[in-house]
Amino acid sequence: MKKTIDILGVPFLHTTRQAFIETLQRHVEQKSKTFVVTANPEIVMHSLQDEQYRGILQQADYITADGIGVVKAASIIGDPLPERVSGYDIMLDLLQVADRQRYSVYFLGAAEEVLQATVAKVREEYPNVKIAGHQNGFFDRQDPGVAEAIKESGADLVFVALGFPRQEQWIGKYLPLFDKGVFIGVGGSFDVFSGNVNRAPDVWIKLNLEWFYRLAKQPSRWKRMLVLPKFALVILRGKASRKK
Ligand code: UDP
């Protein structure tokens, strides 16, 4: 039985990063179709406003805490989560497993040059990974052709880097077409992996200030960050009203 922690209606898996990777490896071995969402506060807030998106999240087999905001929220609610399990970390860990086990991996999303650089780096650093195929993220998402090609490729793992909410919508829409495959939305991970966007240095991550580093590097993100104080407010209000 999987244990989940409810944060504003989103059931987050109570797991460590390592235990979760082992779980996903089991799914690959058993060829059981799996939909993973790595959700941050933005996704949680979006789900409150968009019923269709909420429905897609309900289709997910696992939702992990991507971002310290979610982990903090769980503690405030009094139902702590062990740690962050971000899309980027899952992707790195799964590439390692895929290299060991010779799994095949499909890369979907990002700009063509970022995608090419991502695939080249995987070939270089994880030489036993079978590249099932790749497709950049700028295609007609209503056209089932891409999903059909991925099915045809027989990929064990499918990294979907279309950004939120596109990646969850795409997986939710086409999942019924598949018989197997672990599908996971990884946001901007290809950009980070290929070196197109730098991840914050470790010390920033340890201090839980990665969000601040990203904001400083890409000031155009400030608007999106406004959702963070809103998320904090909703969580704190919820806690206050439960105390009454
Ligand atoms: N992206 C894509 N197709 C699109 C829009 C975006 O593949 O139609 C890619 C984009 O190139 C980037 C990733 O999705 O690699 C994440 O984009 P964004 O920063 O907008 O999303 P988020 O950080 O919210 O996941």
PDB file of C-alpha atoms and ligand atoms in Angstrom, residues 40 42 108-111 114 136-139 141 161-167 186-191 214 218 221 224, ligand 1:
ATOM      1  CA  ASN A  40       5.707  21.785  -7.112  1.00  0.00           C
ATOM      2  CA  GLU A  42       2.736  25.899  -8.872  1.00  0.00           C
ATOM      3  CA  LEU A 108      10.375  13.942 -25.513  1.00  0.00           C
ATOM      4  CA  GLY A 109      10.496  17.718 -25.251  1.00  0.00           C
ATOM      5  CA  ALA A 110      12.586  20.903 -25.190  1.00  0.00           C
ATOM      6  CA  ALA A 111      14.045  22.827 -28.112  1.00  0.00           C
ATOM      7  CA  VAL A 114      18.730  21.175 -26.219  1.00  0.00           C
ATOM      8  CA  ASN A 136      11.547  17.969 -29.597  1.00  0.00           C
ATOM      9  CA  GLY A 137       8.734  19.594 -27.667  1.00  0.00           C
ATOM     10  CA  PHE A 138       7.416  21.779 -30.450  1.00  0.00           C
ATOM     11  CA  PHE A 139       4.964  19.547 -32.301  1.00  0.00           C
ATOM     12  CA  ARG A 141       0.140  17.868 -29.306  1.00  0.00           C
ATOM     13  CA  ALA A 161      10.069  17.580 -20.821  1.00  0.00           C
ATOM     14  CA  LEU A 162       7.283  19.792 -22.153  1.00  0.00           C
ATOM     15  CA  GLY A 163       6.945  21.938 -19.027  1.00  0.00           C
ATOM     16  CA  PHE A 164       3.864  22.153 -16.843  1.00  0.00           C
ATOM     17  CA  PRO A 165       0.921  21.773 -17.483  1.00  0.00           C
ATOM     18  CA  ARG A 166       1.634  20.542 -21.029  1.00  0.00           C
ATOM     19  CA  GLN A 167       3.566  17.428 -19.993  1.00  0.00           C
ATOM     20  CA  VAL A 186      10.490  16.364 -15.991  1.00  0.00           C
ATOM     21  CA  GLY A 187       9.868  20.053 -16.838  1.00  0.00           C
ATOM     22  CA  GLY A 188      12.997  21.957 -17.793  1.00  0.00           C
ATOM     23  CA  SER A 189      15.345  19.050 -16.931  1.00  0.00           C
ATOM     24  CA  PHE A 190      16.783  18.681 -20.444  1.00  0.00           C
ATOM     25  CA  ASP A 191      17.834  22.339 -20.343  1.00  0.00           C
ATOM     26  CA  ARG A 214      16.782  30.578 -10.436  1.00  0.00           C
ATOM     27  CA  GLN A 218      16.138  34.236 -14.999  1.00  0.00           C
ATOM     28  CA  ARG A 221      10.398  33.970 -13.903  1.00  0.00           C
ATOM     29  CA  ARG A 224       5.550  32.647 -11.895  1.00  0.00           C
TER      30      ARG A 224
HETATM   31  N1  UDP B   1       8.767  23.228 -23.895  1.00  0.00           N
HETATM   32  C1  UDP B   1       8.436  22.340 -24.895  1.00  0.00           C
HETATM   33  N2  UDP B   1       7.333  22.590 -25.662  1.00  0.00           N
HETATM   34  C2  UDP B   1       6.569  23.695 -25.480  1.00  0.00           C
HETATM   35  C3  UDP B   1       6.920  24.597 -24.465  1.00  0.00           C
HETATM   36  C4  UDP B   1       8.041  24.328 -23.664  1.00  0.00           C
HETATM   37  O1  UDP B   1       9.097  21.326 -25.075  1.00  0.00           O
HETATM   38  O2  UDP B   1       5.581  23.853 -26.218  1.00  0.00           O
HETATM   39  C5  UDP B   1       9.963  22.925 -23.070  1.00  0.00           C
HETATM   40  C6  UDP B   1      10.955  24.053 -22.936  1.00  0.00           C
HETATM   41  O3  UDP B   1      11.784  24.102 -24.071  1.00  0.00           O
HETATM   42  C7  UDP B   1      11.699  23.653 -21.695  1.00  0.00           C
HETATM   43  C8  UDP B   1      10.657  22.903 -20.878  1.00  0.00           C
HETATM   44  O4  UDP B   1       9.567  22.666 -21.756  1.00  0.00           O
HETATM   45  O5  UDP B   1      12.720  22.736 -22.001  1.00  0.00           O
HETATM   46  C9  UDP B   1      10.195  23.654 -19.652  1.00  0.00           C
HETATM   47  O6  UDP B   1       9.651  24.876 -20.041  1.00  0.00           O
HETATM   48  P1  UDP B   1       9.127  25.933 -19.003  1.00  0.00           P
HETATM   49  O7  UDP B   1      10.267  26.573 -18.298  1.00  0.00           O
HETATM   50  O8  UDP B   1       8.175  26.819 -19.704  1.00  0.00           O
HETATM   51  O9  UDP B   1       8.307  24.999 -17.988  1.00  0.00           O
HETATM   52  P2  UDP B   1       8.450  24.588 -16.441  1.00  0.00           P
HETATM   53  O10 UDP B   1       9.741  25.139 -15.883  1.00  0.00           O
HETATM   54  O11 UDP B   1       7.238  25.168 -15.838  1.00  0.00           O
HETATM   55  O12 UDP B   1       8.386  23.094 -16.394  1.00  0.00           O
END
